[in-house]
Amino acid sequence: MQFSFNLPVNLLFGFGTINEIGGRAAAYGKKALLVTGRGSARKSGLLDRVLALLGAAGLETAVYDQVEPNPTVPQVGGGVKALKEFGADLVIALGGGSIMDAAKCIAFMAKNDGDLMDYVFARKSSTEAFPIILVPTTCGTGSEGNGFGVVTDPATGDKKSLRGNMIIARLSIIDPELMTTMPKGVLADVGFDTLCHCMEAYLSAAATPVSNLYALEGISLVQQSLVSLYRGQGGLAEWEKLSWASTLGGMAIGLAGVTAPHGLEHPVSGLRNVTHGKGLAALTPPITGRSAAAAPAKYAEISRRLGGRDERDCAGVLRKLLADIDLAIGLGSQGVREEDVDWMAENALKVSAAGVANHPVKFSLEEIKEIYRTAM
Ligand SMILES: [Zn+2]
Protein backbone atom coordinates (compact mmCIF):
# COMPACT_ATOMS: atom_id res chain seq x y z
CA MET A 1 0.00 0.00 0.00
CA GLN A 2 1.29 3.45 -0.94
CA PHE A 3 -0.40 6.82 -0.61
CA SER A 4 0.21 10.45 0.20
CA PHE A 5 -2.10 12.50 2.42
CA ASN A 6 -1.79 16.28 2.53
CA LEU A 7 -4.92 18.37 2.97
CA PRO A 8 -4.06 21.77 4.46
CA VAL A 9 -7.55 23.18 5.03
CA ASN A 10 -8.91 24.28 8.37
CA LEU A 11 -12.53 23.10 8.53
CA LEU A 12 -14.81 24.91 10.93
CA PHE A 13 -18.03 22.87 11.12
CA GLY A 14 -21.32 23.28 12.94
CA PHE A 15 -24.49 25.28 13.46
CA GLY A 16 -23.71 28.93 14.19
CA THR A 17 -20.07 28.81 13.08
CA ILE A 18 -20.78 31.53 10.48
CA ASN A 19 -20.78 33.99 13.39
CA GLU A 20 -17.01 33.45 13.74
CA ILE A 21 -16.18 34.61 10.21
CA GLY A 22 -15.02 38.11 11.18
CA GLY A 23 -12.36 37.21 13.70
CA ARG A 24 -11.23 34.22 11.66
CA ALA A 25 -10.93 36.15 8.40
CA ALA A 26 -8.93 38.93 10.04
CA ALA A 27 -6.09 36.43 10.44
CA TYR A 28 -5.74 36.16 6.64
CA GLY A 29 -6.22 39.68 5.29
CA LYS A 30 -7.51 43.23 5.63
CA LYS A 31 -9.39 43.76 2.36
CA ALA A 32 -11.62 40.94 1.12
CA LEU A 33 -13.20 40.41 -2.26
CA LEU A 34 -16.46 38.64 -1.41
CA VAL A 35 -17.62 36.45 -4.29
CA THR A 36 -21.31 35.57 -4.21
CA GLY A 37 -24.31 35.00 -6.49
CA ARG A 38 -27.09 37.41 -7.34
CA GLY A 39 -29.75 35.21 -5.74
CA SER A 40 -30.39 33.62 -2.40
CA ALA A 41 -27.57 34.93 -0.16
CA ARG A 42 -28.62 38.47 -1.04
CA LYS A 43 -32.37 37.87 -0.68
CA SER A 44 -32.14 35.91 2.58
CA GLY A 45 -30.09 38.62 4.27
CA LEU A 46 -27.09 36.29 4.66
CA LEU A 47 -24.85 38.52 2.55
CA ASP A 48 -25.61 41.58 4.70
CA ARG A 49 -25.05 39.51 7.84
CA VAL A 50 -21.63 38.32 6.63
CA LEU A 51 -20.60 41.81 5.49
CA ALA A 52 -21.54 43.17 8.92
CA LEU A 53 -19.53 40.43 10.69
CA LEU A 54 -16.49 41.18 8.52
CA GLY A 55 -16.87 44.93 9.02
CA ALA A 56 -17.10 44.53 12.78
CA ALA A 57 -13.77 42.69 12.71
CA GLY A 58 -12.15 45.58 10.82
CA LEU A 59 -12.15 44.12 7.31
CA GLU A 60 -12.98 46.20 4.24
CA THR A 61 -15.01 44.34 1.64
CA ALA A 62 -16.02 44.59 -2.01
CA VAL A 63 -18.69 42.31 -3.47
CA TYR A 64 -18.31 40.53 -6.84
CA ASP A 65 -21.60 38.92 -7.90
CA GLN A 66 -21.13 38.27 -11.62
CA VAL A 67 -20.76 34.48 -11.33
CA GLU A 68 -23.35 32.11 -12.77
CA PRO A 69 -23.89 28.33 -12.58
CA ASN A 70 -21.10 26.56 -14.52
CA PRO A 71 -18.77 29.59 -14.12
CA THR A 72 -16.80 30.69 -17.17
CA VAL A 73 -13.34 32.07 -17.89
CA PRO A 74 -14.73 35.61 -18.57
CA GLN A 75 -16.61 35.58 -15.23
CA VAL A 76 -13.32 34.71 -13.50
CA GLY A 77 -11.64 37.52 -15.45
CA GLY A 78 -14.25 39.99 -14.16
CA GLY A 79 -13.49 38.90 -10.61
CA VAL A 80 -9.74 39.31 -11.09
CA LYS A 81 -10.35 42.85 -12.35
CA ALA A 82 -12.57 43.62 -9.34
CA LEU A 83 -9.96 42.19 -6.94
CA LYS A 84 -7.17 44.32 -8.42
CA GLU A 85 -9.24 47.53 -8.55
CA PHE A 86 -10.18 47.10 -4.90
CA GLY A 87 -6.69 46.01 -3.83
CA ALA A 88 -7.98 42.93 -2.03
CA ASP A 89 -5.57 40.61 -0.21
CA LEU A 90 -8.13 37.87 0.54
CA VAL A 91 -10.94 36.13 -1.39
CA ILE A 92 -14.07 34.95 0.41
CA ALA A 93 -16.73 32.86 -1.32
CA LEU A 94 -20.30 32.78 -0.03
CA GLY A 95 -22.46 30.46 -2.11
CA GLY A 96 -22.69 27.09 -3.82
CA GLY A 97 -20.19 25.14 -5.89
CA SER A 98 -20.08 27.56 -8.80
CA ILE A 99 -19.33 30.48 -6.51
CA MET A 100 -16.59 28.59 -4.63
CA ASP A 101 -14.99 27.29 -7.83
CA ALA A 102 -15.00 30.76 -9.39
CA ALA A 103 -13.55 32.30 -6.21
CA LYS A 104 -10.68 29.80 -6.28
CA CYS A 105 -9.91 30.63 -9.91
CA ILE A 106 -10.11 34.39 -9.17
CA ALA A 107 -7.70 34.05 -6.21
CA PHE A 108 -5.34 32.13 -8.50
CA MET A 109 -5.50 34.29 -11.64
CA ALA A 110 -5.08 37.52 -9.64
CA LYS A 111 -1.55 36.28 -8.89
CA ASN A 112 -0.73 34.79 -12.29
CA ASP A 113 -0.52 36.04 -15.88
CA GLY A 114 -1.88 34.54 -19.07
CA ASP A 115 -4.80 32.29 -19.94
CA LEU A 116 -6.56 30.34 -17.16
CA MET A 117 -7.12 27.34 -19.47
CA ASP A 118 -3.34 26.99 -19.93
CA TYR A 119 -3.13 26.27 -16.17
CA VAL A 120 -6.23 24.04 -16.27
CA PHE A 121 -4.69 21.87 -19.01
CA ALA A 122 -1.30 21.96 -17.20
CA ARG A 123 0.48 23.69 -20.08
CA LYS A 124 1.59 26.20 -17.43
CA SER A 125 1.82 25.94 -13.65
CA SER A 126 2.07 28.11 -10.57
CA THR A 127 1.79 27.63 -6.82
CA GLU A 128 0.71 31.23 -6.16
CA ALA A 129 -2.78 32.37 -5.15
CA PHE A 130 -4.39 34.82 -2.73
CA PRO A 131 -5.65 33.24 0.51
CA ILE A 132 -9.17 31.81 0.18
CA ILE A 133 -12.02 31.38 2.68
CA LEU A 134 -15.00 29.31 1.55
CA VAL A 135 -18.50 29.40 3.03
CA PRO A 136 -20.76 26.87 1.25
CA THR A 137 -24.49 27.56 1.18
CA THR A 138 -25.33 24.28 -0.58
CA CYS A 139 -24.24 20.78 0.41
CA GLY A 140 -23.07 19.21 -2.81
CA THR A 141 -19.84 20.27 -4.38
CA GLY A 142 -17.46 19.68 -1.49
CA SER A 143 -15.25 22.37 -3.00
CA GLU A 144 -14.58 23.52 0.59
CA GLY A 145 -12.56 20.34 1.15
CA ASN A 146 -10.35 20.12 -1.93
CA GLY A 147 -8.07 21.91 -4.38
CA PHE A 148 -10.37 21.77 -7.43
CA GLY A 149 -11.85 24.80 -9.14
CA VAL A 150 -14.06 23.78 -12.07
CA VAL A 151 -14.35 26.31 -14.89
CA THR A 152 -15.81 26.32 -18.41
CA ASP A 153 -14.25 27.90 -21.48
CA PRO A 154 -17.25 29.11 -23.50
CA ALA A 155 -15.11 29.30 -26.65
CA THR A 156 -14.54 25.52 -26.70
CA GLY A 157 -17.15 24.05 -24.30
CA ASP A 158 -14.28 22.53 -22.29
CA LYS A 159 -15.26 22.18 -18.61
CA LYS A 160 -12.37 21.11 -16.41
CA SER A 161 -10.78 21.72 -13.00
CA LEU A 162 -7.92 23.94 -12.09
CA ARG A 163 -6.12 21.80 -9.51
CA GLY A 164 -3.57 22.24 -6.78
CA ASN A 165 -2.88 22.93 -3.13
CA MET A 166 -2.60 26.68 -3.88
CA ILE A 167 -6.39 26.86 -4.25
CA ILE A 168 -7.24 24.80 -1.17
CA ALA A 169 -9.04 27.17 1.20
CA ARG A 170 -7.10 28.35 4.26
CA LEU A 171 -10.42 28.12 6.08
CA SER A 172 -13.81 26.62 5.18
CA ILE A 173 -16.77 27.45 7.38
CA ILE A 174 -19.42 24.74 6.98
CA ASP A 175 -22.49 25.92 8.85
CA PRO A 176 -25.44 23.56 8.20
CA GLU A 177 -27.82 26.39 9.08
CA LEU A 178 -26.91 28.04 5.77
CA MET A 179 -28.08 24.95 3.84
CA THR A 180 -31.55 24.83 5.38
CA THR A 181 -32.99 27.52 3.08
CA MET A 182 -32.14 25.64 -0.16
CA PRO A 183 -35.14 25.08 -2.45
CA LYS A 184 -36.11 21.39 -2.76
CA GLY A 185 -34.94 21.13 -6.36
CA VAL A 186 -31.48 22.43 -5.47
CA LEU A 187 -31.33 20.04 -2.51
CA ALA A 188 -31.98 17.08 -4.84
CA ASP A 189 -29.31 18.21 -7.35
CA VAL A 190 -26.58 18.88 -4.80
CA GLY A 191 -27.45 15.92 -2.58
CA PHE A 192 -27.07 13.53 -5.49
CA ASP A 193 -23.79 15.23 -6.48
CA THR A 194 -22.53 14.54 -2.94
CA LEU A 195 -23.45 10.88 -3.27
CA CYS A 196 -21.67 10.66 -6.64
CA HIS A 197 -18.48 12.19 -5.22
CA CYS A 198 -18.45 9.59 -2.44
CA MET A 199 -19.26 6.65 -4.74
CA GLU A 200 -16.77 7.67 -7.42
CA ALA A 201 -13.93 8.28 -4.97
CA TYR A 202 -14.59 4.82 -3.50
CA LEU A 203 -14.65 3.20 -6.95
CA SER A 204 -11.60 5.06 -8.24
CA ALA A 205 -8.41 3.26 -9.14
CA ALA A 206 -6.67 6.06 -7.19
CA ALA A 207 -8.63 5.40 -3.95
CA THR A 208 -6.59 5.38 -0.75
CA PRO A 209 -7.36 4.12 2.77
CA VAL A 210 -8.09 7.72 3.80
CA SER A 211 -10.36 8.53 0.84
CA ASN A 212 -12.25 5.26 1.43
CA LEU A 213 -12.98 6.27 5.04
CA TYR A 214 -14.42 9.58 3.88
CA ALA A 215 -16.30 8.12 0.92
CA LEU A 216 -18.02 5.24 2.72
CA GLU A 217 -19.03 7.41 5.66
CA GLY A 218 -20.37 9.98 3.19
CA ILE A 219 -22.50 7.38 1.38
CA SER A 220 -24.08 6.27 4.67
CA LEU A 221 -24.74 9.86 5.75
CA VAL A 222 -26.49 10.63 2.44
CA GLN A 223 -28.63 7.53 2.89
CA GLN A 224 -29.59 8.71 6.39
CA SER A 225 -30.51 12.25 5.40
CA LEU A 226 -31.22 13.14 1.75
CA VAL A 227 -34.65 11.59 1.12
CA SER A 228 -36.04 12.59 4.52
CA LEU A 229 -34.84 16.19 4.06
CA TYR A 230 -36.35 16.23 0.57
CA ARG A 231 -39.68 15.09 2.02
CA GLY A 232 -39.52 17.81 4.64
CA GLN A 233 -39.18 15.23 7.43
CA GLY A 234 -35.57 15.86 8.39
CA GLY A 235 -34.35 18.08 11.20
CA LEU A 236 -31.10 19.62 12.36
CA ALA A 237 -29.41 16.22 12.70
CA GLU A 238 -30.14 15.40 9.04
CA TRP A 239 -28.88 18.80 7.84
CA GLU A 240 -25.72 18.18 9.80
CA LYS A 241 -25.31 14.73 8.21
CA LEU A 242 -25.79 15.90 4.63
CA SER A 243 -23.53 18.94 5.11
CA TRP A 244 -20.77 16.78 6.53
CA ALA A 245 -21.26 14.19 3.77
CA SER A 246 -20.73 16.95 1.21
CA THR A 247 -17.43 18.01 2.74
CA LEU A 248 -16.36 14.36 3.08
CA GLY A 249 -17.19 13.79 -0.60
CA GLY A 250 -15.17 16.84 -1.60
CA MET A 251 -12.18 15.64 0.40
CA ALA A 252 -12.57 12.11 -0.98
CA ILE A 253 -12.44 13.22 -4.63
CA GLY A 254 -9.61 15.59 -3.76
CA LEU A 255 -7.62 12.53 -2.74
CA ALA A 256 -8.92 9.87 -5.14
CA GLY A 257 -10.34 11.75 -8.13
CA VAL A 258 -13.65 11.02 -9.83
CA THR A 259 -14.64 8.25 -12.27
CA ALA A 260 -16.88 7.89 -15.33
CA PRO A 261 -20.10 9.64 -14.16
CA HIS A 262 -18.31 12.95 -13.52
CA GLY A 263 -16.04 12.34 -16.50
CA LEU A 264 -19.03 12.00 -18.83
CA GLU A 265 -21.07 14.73 -17.12
CA HIS A 266 -18.61 17.58 -17.62
CA PRO A 267 -18.99 17.60 -21.44
CA VAL A 268 -22.79 17.68 -20.95
CA SER A 269 -22.81 20.75 -18.71
CA GLY A 270 -19.91 22.32 -20.61
CA LEU A 271 -21.83 22.13 -23.90
CA ARG A 272 -25.47 22.62 -22.87
CA ASN A 273 -25.17 24.36 -19.48
CA VAL A 274 -27.05 21.50 -17.81
CA THR A 275 -27.22 21.57 -13.99
CA HIS A 276 -24.38 19.33 -12.75
CA GLY A 277 -26.57 17.19 -10.45
CA LYS A 278 -29.13 16.62 -13.20
CA GLY A 279 -26.47 15.48 -15.66
CA LEU A 280 -25.16 13.05 -13.03
CA ALA A 281 -28.70 11.79 -12.34
CA ALA A 282 -29.13 10.88 -16.01
CA LEU A 283 -25.71 9.25 -16.43
CA THR A 284 -24.98 7.44 -13.16
CA PRO A 285 -27.57 4.60 -13.31
CA PRO A 286 -26.65 3.43 -16.86
CA ILE A 287 -22.94 3.66 -16.06
CA THR A 288 -23.48 1.69 -12.85
CA GLY A 289 -25.42 -0.99 -14.75
CA ARG A 290 -22.49 -1.44 -17.13
CA SER A 291 -19.83 -1.39 -14.40
CA ALA A 292 -21.07 -3.34 -11.38
CA ALA A 293 -19.78 -6.72 -12.58
CA ALA A 294 -16.26 -5.28 -12.98
CA ALA A 295 -15.94 -4.31 -9.29
CA PRO A 296 -18.56 -6.48 -7.54
CA ALA A 297 -17.32 -6.07 -3.96
CA LYS A 298 -17.27 -2.28 -4.17
CA TYR A 299 -20.65 -1.94 -5.89
CA ALA A 300 -22.13 -4.42 -3.37
CA GLU A 301 -20.81 -2.28 -0.50
CA ILE A 302 -22.34 0.86 -2.04
CA SER A 303 -25.64 -0.92 -2.65
CA ARG A 304 -25.87 -2.23 0.91
CA ARG A 305 -25.12 1.20 2.37
CA LEU A 306 -28.00 2.58 0.28
CA GLY A 307 -30.43 -0.13 1.36
CA GLY A 308 -29.81 -2.69 -1.41
CA ARG A 309 -28.51 -6.29 -1.40
CA ASP A 310 -25.50 -6.63 -3.66
CA GLU A 311 -23.80 -5.34 -6.81
CA ARG A 312 -26.57 -6.62 -9.05
CA ASP A 313 -29.20 -4.26 -7.62
CA CYS A 314 -26.90 -1.21 -7.26
CA ALA A 315 -28.20 0.55 -10.40
CA GLY A 316 -31.78 -0.17 -9.31
CA VAL A 317 -31.12 1.20 -5.82
CA LEU A 318 -29.79 4.41 -7.37
CA ARG A 319 -32.84 4.68 -9.67
CA LYS A 320 -35.13 4.28 -6.66
CA LEU A 321 -33.27 6.99 -4.75
CA LEU A 322 -33.45 9.32 -7.75
CA ALA A 323 -37.19 8.67 -8.07
CA ASP A 324 -37.61 9.49 -4.37
CA ILE A 325 -36.09 12.95 -4.94
CA ASP A 326 -37.89 13.53 -8.28
CA LEU A 327 -34.64 13.32 -10.22
CA ALA A 328 -35.32 10.28 -12.44
CA ILE A 329 -34.56 12.20 -15.64
CA GLY A 330 -32.81 11.81 -18.97
CA LEU A 331 -30.38 14.09 -20.78
CA GLY A 332 -32.95 14.79 -23.52
CA SER A 333 -35.19 16.66 -21.09
CA GLN A 334 -32.19 18.84 -20.16
CA GLY A 335 -31.65 20.20 -23.66
CA VAL A 336 -29.06 17.65 -24.84
CA ARG A 337 -29.58 16.40 -28.42
CA GLU A 338 -28.77 13.17 -30.20
CA GLU A 339 -26.33 15.03 -32.48
CA ASP A 340 -24.32 16.14 -29.40
CA VAL A 341 -23.28 12.55 -28.65
CA ASP A 342 -20.17 12.37 -30.85
CA TRP A 343 -18.77 15.69 -29.54
CA MET A 344 -19.50 14.79 -25.91
CA ALA A 345 -17.84 11.38 -26.18
CA GLU A 346 -14.72 12.82 -27.79
CA ASN A 347 -14.66 15.71 -25.29
CA ALA A 348 -14.98 13.27 -22.35
CA LEU A 349 -11.82 11.48 -23.46
CA LYS A 350 -10.09 14.87 -23.81
CA VAL A 351 -11.09 16.83 -20.67
CA SER A 352 -11.87 13.88 -18.39
CA ALA A 353 -9.14 11.44 -19.35
CA ALA A 354 -8.12 10.86 -15.72
CA GLY A 355 -11.68 10.28 -14.50
CA VAL A 356 -12.45 7.88 -17.34
CA ALA A 357 -9.17 6.03 -16.68
CA ASN A 358 -9.93 5.74 -12.93
CA HIS A 359 -13.23 3.97 -13.58
CA PRO A 360 -13.51 0.20 -12.90
CA VAL A 361 -14.38 -0.37 -16.60
CA LYS A 362 -12.20 1.22 -19.30
CA PHE A 363 -14.90 2.42 -21.68
CA SER A 364 -14.06 2.81 -25.37
CA LEU A 365 -15.20 5.81 -27.42
CA GLU A 366 -18.03 3.71 -28.86
CA GLU A 367 -19.14 2.53 -25.41
CA ILE A 368 -19.19 6.11 -24.15
CA LYS A 369 -21.41 7.11 -27.08
CA GLU A 370 -23.70 4.19 -26.23
CA ILE A 371 -23.94 5.37 -22.57
CA TYR A 372 -24.90 8.89 -23.71
CA ARG A 373 -27.61 7.44 -25.98
CA THR A 374 -28.95 5.26 -23.15
CA ALA A 375 -29.00 8.29 -20.82
CA MET A 376 -31.07 10.40 -23.25
ZN1 LIG B 1 -19.71 16.96 -8.68
XYZ file of C-alpha atoms and ligand atoms in Angstrom:
377
model
C 0.000 0.000 0.000
C 1.293 3.446 -0.941
C -0.396 6.817 -0.608
C 0.206 10.453 0.197
C -2.105 12.498 2.420
C -1.785 16.282 2.529
C -4.919 18.366 2.966
C -4.060 21.766 4.456
C -7.552 23.176 5.031
C -8.908 24.277 8.366
C -12.532 23.095 8.529
C -14.814 24.907 10.934
C -18.034 22.870 11.118
C -21.321 23.284 12.944
C -24.486 25.277 13.464
C -23.711 28.931 14.192
C -20.066 28.813 13.084
C -20.776 31.532 10.478
C -20.776 33.994 13.386
C -17.015 33.452 13.738
C -16.178 34.605 10.214
C -15.022 38.109 11.180
C -12.357 37.212 13.696
C -11.231 34.218 11.665
C -10.934 36.155 8.397
C -8.930 38.933 10.040
C -6.086 36.426 10.436
C -5.739 36.159 6.635
C -6.216 39.682 5.290
C -7.506 43.227 5.630
C -9.389 43.756 2.363
C -11.616 40.941 1.124
C -13.204 40.406 -2.265
C -16.456 38.642 -1.408
C -17.620 36.446 -4.293
C -21.312 35.573 -4.208
C -24.307 35.000 -6.492
C -27.092 37.411 -7.338
C -29.748 35.212 -5.739
C -30.386 33.620 -2.397
C -27.569 34.935 -0.162
C -28.624 38.465 -1.036
C -32.370 37.867 -0.678
C -32.142 35.911 2.579
C -30.092 38.620 4.275
C -27.092 36.286 4.656
C -24.849 38.520 2.547
C -25.609 41.578 4.697
C -25.048 39.513 7.837
C -21.627 38.322 6.632
C -20.597 41.809 5.485
C -21.538 43.167 8.923
C -19.534 40.431 10.694
C -16.494 41.182 8.523
C -16.868 44.934 9.023
C -17.098 44.534 12.784
C -13.766 42.693 12.705
C -12.150 45.582 10.816
C -12.148 44.125 7.306
C -12.981 46.202 4.243
C -15.014 44.343 1.635
C -16.019 44.593 -2.011
C -18.691 42.314 -3.473
C -18.314 40.533 -6.842
C -21.596 38.924 -7.899
C -21.133 38.270 -11.624
C -20.761 34.477 -11.327
C -23.351 32.113 -12.772
C -23.886 28.335 -12.583
C -21.095 26.560 -14.520
C -18.768 29.589 -14.120
C -16.800 30.694 -17.168
C -13.342 32.066 -17.893
C -14.732 35.606 -18.573
C -16.607 35.578 -15.230
C -13.321 34.713 -13.499
C -11.640 37.523 -15.447
C -14.245 39.986 -14.161
C -13.486 38.897 -10.611
C -9.738 39.309 -11.086
C -10.346 42.846 -12.350
C -12.567 43.624 -9.340
C -9.957 42.194 -6.944
C -7.169 44.322 -8.422
C -9.242 47.525 -8.548
C -10.177 47.103 -4.897
C -6.694 46.009 -3.830
C -7.984 42.929 -2.034
C -5.574 40.606 -0.214
C -8.129 37.873 0.536
C -10.936 36.131 -1.391
C -14.066 34.950 0.414
C -16.734 32.855 -1.318
C -20.295 32.785 -0.033
C -22.456 30.461 -2.114
C -22.689 27.090 -3.822
C -20.195 25.145 -5.889
C -20.079 27.556 -8.804
C -19.335 30.476 -6.506
C -16.595 28.595 -4.630
C -14.991 27.292 -7.827
C -15.003 30.765 -9.389
C -13.552 32.302 -6.208
C -10.681 29.802 -6.276
C -9.915 30.628 -9.912
C -10.105 34.386 -9.168
C -7.696 34.054 -6.213
C -5.342 32.133 -8.504
C -5.496 34.293 -11.642
C -5.081 37.520 -9.640
C -1.548 36.280 -8.889
C -0.728 34.791 -12.294
C -0.520 36.042 -15.881
C -1.882 34.543 -19.070
C -4.797 32.288 -19.941
C -6.561 30.342 -17.162
C -7.119 27.336 -19.473
C -3.344 26.988 -19.930
C -3.129 26.270 -16.173
C -6.235 24.039 -16.274
C -4.687 21.874 -19.008
C -1.300 21.956 -17.203
C 0.480 23.687 -20.084
C 1.595 26.202 -17.426
C 1.816 25.940 -13.654
C 2.074 28.111 -10.569
C 1.789 27.625 -6.822
C 0.710 31.234 -6.157
C -2.783 32.373 -5.149
C -4.385 34.818 -2.727
C -5.650 33.237 0.515
C -9.175 31.808 0.183
C -12.022 31.384 2.685
C -14.999 29.306 1.554
C -18.497 29.396 3.030
C -20.757 26.872 1.249
C -24.490 27.564 1.183
C -25.334 24.284 -0.579
C -24.235 20.784 0.411
C -23.069 19.214 -2.813
C -19.841 20.272 -4.384
C -17.462 19.681 -1.494
C -15.252 22.375 -2.997
C -14.579 23.522 0.588
C -12.559 20.340 1.151
C -10.348 20.117 -1.928
C -8.073 21.909 -4.375
C -10.373 21.765 -7.430
C -11.852 24.803 -9.145
C -14.058 23.785 -12.074
C -14.347 26.312 -14.886
C -15.813 26.316 -18.411
C -14.246 27.897 -21.480
C -17.254 29.105 -23.502
C -15.111 29.303 -26.650
C -14.536 25.519 -26.696
C -17.149 24.053 -24.299
C -14.277 22.529 -22.289
C -15.257 22.177 -18.613
C -12.373 21.109 -16.412
C -10.783 21.722 -12.997
C -7.918 23.942 -12.093
C -6.120 21.796 -9.512
C -3.565 22.240 -6.781
C -2.882 22.928 -3.134
C -2.596 26.676 -3.881
C -6.389 26.857 -4.250
C -7.237 24.804 -1.171
C -9.035 27.174 1.205
C -7.104 28.346 4.259
C -10.421 28.123 6.079
C -13.806 26.622 5.185
C -16.769 27.451 7.380
C -19.419 24.741 6.983
C -22.491 25.920 8.847
C -25.440 23.557 8.203
C -27.817 26.386 9.080
C -26.910 28.043 5.772
C -28.085 24.951 3.845
C -31.551 24.827 5.382
C -32.985 27.518 3.078
C -32.139 25.640 -0.158
C -35.138 25.078 -2.451
C -36.106 21.393 -2.756
C -34.943 21.130 -6.359
C -31.485 22.426 -5.473
C -31.328 20.042 -2.509
C -31.985 17.080 -4.842
C -29.314 18.208 -7.351
C -26.582 18.875 -4.805
C -27.449 15.918 -2.582
C -27.070 13.526 -5.493
C -23.793 15.231 -6.480
C -22.527 14.544 -2.941
C -23.445 10.881 -3.273
C -21.667 10.663 -6.636
C -18.483 12.195 -5.215
C -18.448 9.590 -2.440
C -19.265 6.652 -4.745
C -16.775 7.674 -7.422
C -13.928 8.277 -4.967
C -14.588 4.824 -3.497
C -14.651 3.196 -6.953
C -11.604 5.064 -8.245
C -8.406 3.263 -9.135
C -6.670 6.056 -7.192
C -8.634 5.397 -3.952
C -6.589 5.383 -0.752
C -7.358 4.123 2.773
C -8.091 7.725 3.801
C -10.358 8.527 0.842
C -12.251 5.262 1.435
C -12.977 6.265 5.035
C -14.418 9.582 3.879
C -16.295 8.119 0.924
C -18.023 5.238 2.716
C -19.029 7.406 5.663
C -20.374 9.979 3.192
C -22.504 7.377 1.381
C -24.081 6.268 4.673
C -24.737 9.858 5.750
C -26.486 10.635 2.440
C -28.634 7.526 2.888
C -29.591 8.710 6.392
C -30.511 12.248 5.396
C -31.223 13.138 1.754
C -34.653 11.589 1.125
C -36.041 12.593 4.519
C -34.838 16.190 4.063
C -36.345 16.228 0.571
C -39.682 15.085 2.017
C -39.521 17.809 4.640
C -39.184 15.232 7.430
C -35.570 15.862 8.394
C -34.347 18.079 11.200
C -31.105 19.624 12.357
C -29.412 16.217 12.697
C -30.143 15.404 9.040
C -28.885 18.804 7.844
C -25.719 18.179 9.799
C -25.309 14.728 8.213
C -25.792 15.901 4.632
C -23.535 18.937 5.114
C -20.770 16.778 6.529
C -21.262 14.185 3.771
C -20.733 16.947 1.213
C -17.431 18.008 2.739
C -16.364 14.360 3.082
C -17.191 13.795 -0.597
C -15.169 16.838 -1.600
C -12.183 15.642 0.396
C -12.565 12.107 -0.979
C -12.442 13.217 -4.634
C -9.615 15.595 -3.761
C -7.619 12.532 -2.735
C -8.915 9.874 -5.141
C -10.342 11.750 -8.126
C -13.649 11.019 -9.833
C -14.637 8.253 -12.266
C -16.884 7.893 -15.331
C -20.099 9.644 -14.160
C -18.307 12.954 -13.525
C -16.040 12.336 -16.498
C -19.031 11.998 -18.825
C -21.072 14.735 -17.117
C -18.608 17.578 -17.625
C -18.994 17.599 -21.442
C -22.787 17.682 -20.954
C -22.812 20.746 -18.709
C -19.906 22.318 -20.614
C -21.833 22.125 -23.898
C -25.469 22.615 -22.868
C -25.166 24.361 -19.476
C -27.055 21.497 -17.808
C -27.215 21.567 -13.991
C -24.384 19.326 -12.755
C -26.567 17.186 -10.449
C -29.127 16.616 -13.201
C -26.470 15.479 -15.658
C -25.156 13.048 -13.030
C -28.697 11.793 -12.342
C -29.130 10.875 -16.014
C -25.714 9.249 -16.433
C -24.983 7.440 -13.164
C -27.571 4.595 -13.307
C -26.653 3.429 -16.856
C -22.938 3.660 -16.061
C -23.479 1.686 -12.854
C -25.420 -0.994 -14.752
C -22.493 -1.440 -17.128
C -19.826 -1.394 -14.401
C -21.068 -3.343 -11.376
C -19.778 -6.722 -12.579
C -16.261 -5.284 -12.981
C -15.943 -4.306 -9.291
C -18.559 -6.477 -7.544
C -17.319 -6.073 -3.959
C -17.273 -2.280 -4.165
C -20.647 -1.945 -5.892
C -22.130 -4.418 -3.374
C -20.806 -2.282 -0.503
C -22.339 0.858 -2.045
C -25.636 -0.917 -2.655
C -25.869 -2.229 0.913
C -25.123 1.197 2.367
C -27.995 2.579 0.280
C -30.426 -0.130 1.359
C -29.811 -2.688 -1.411
C -28.507 -6.288 -1.399
C -25.501 -6.629 -3.659
C -23.796 -5.336 -6.813
C -26.574 -6.618 -9.051
C -29.196 -4.259 -7.620
C -26.902 -1.212 -7.262
C -28.198 0.551 -10.395
C -31.777 -0.170 -9.310
C -31.122 1.197 -5.818
C -29.795 4.413 -7.371
C -32.840 4.679 -9.673
C -35.131 4.285 -6.657
C -33.267 6.991 -4.753
C -33.450 9.322 -7.749
C -37.191 8.666 -8.069
C -37.608 9.487 -4.368
C -36.094 12.946 -4.938
C -37.887 13.528 -8.283
C -34.636 13.319 -10.221
C -35.316 10.285 -12.438
C -34.556 12.196 -15.638
C -32.807 11.806 -18.971
C -30.378 14.094 -20.784
C -32.949 14.787 -23.522
C -35.195 16.663 -21.094
C -32.190 18.837 -20.164
C -31.648 20.197 -23.660
C -29.062 17.653 -24.843
C -29.575 16.402 -28.418
C -28.768 13.169 -30.204
C -26.330 15.034 -32.479
C -24.318 16.137 -29.402
C -23.282 12.549 -28.646
C -20.172 12.373 -30.851
C -18.772 15.689 -29.542
C -19.503 14.789 -25.906
C -17.840 11.376 -26.185
C -14.716 12.819 -27.792
C -14.656 15.706 -25.290
C -14.977 13.268 -22.346
C -11.819 11.477 -23.459
C -10.093 14.868 -23.815
C -11.090 16.831 -20.674
C -11.869 13.883 -18.386
C -9.140 11.437 -19.352
C -8.116 10.856 -15.720
C -11.676 10.276 -14.499
C -12.452 7.878 -17.342
C -9.172 6.027 -16.681
C -9.927 5.741 -12.925
C -13.229 3.972 -13.579
C -13.512 0.201 -12.900
C -14.377 -0.366 -16.604
C -12.196 1.217 -19.298
C -14.901 2.417 -21.684
C -14.057 2.815 -25.366
C -15.204 5.813 -27.417
C -18.034 3.711 -28.864
C -19.138 2.531 -25.409
C -19.192 6.111 -24.147
C -21.414 7.107 -27.082
C -23.701 4.192 -26.229
C -23.938 5.371 -22.573
C -24.897 8.893 -23.707
C -27.608 7.444 -25.985
C -28.950 5.260 -23.150
C -28.997 8.293 -20.820
C -31.066 10.401 -23.247
Zn -19.709 16.960 -8.678
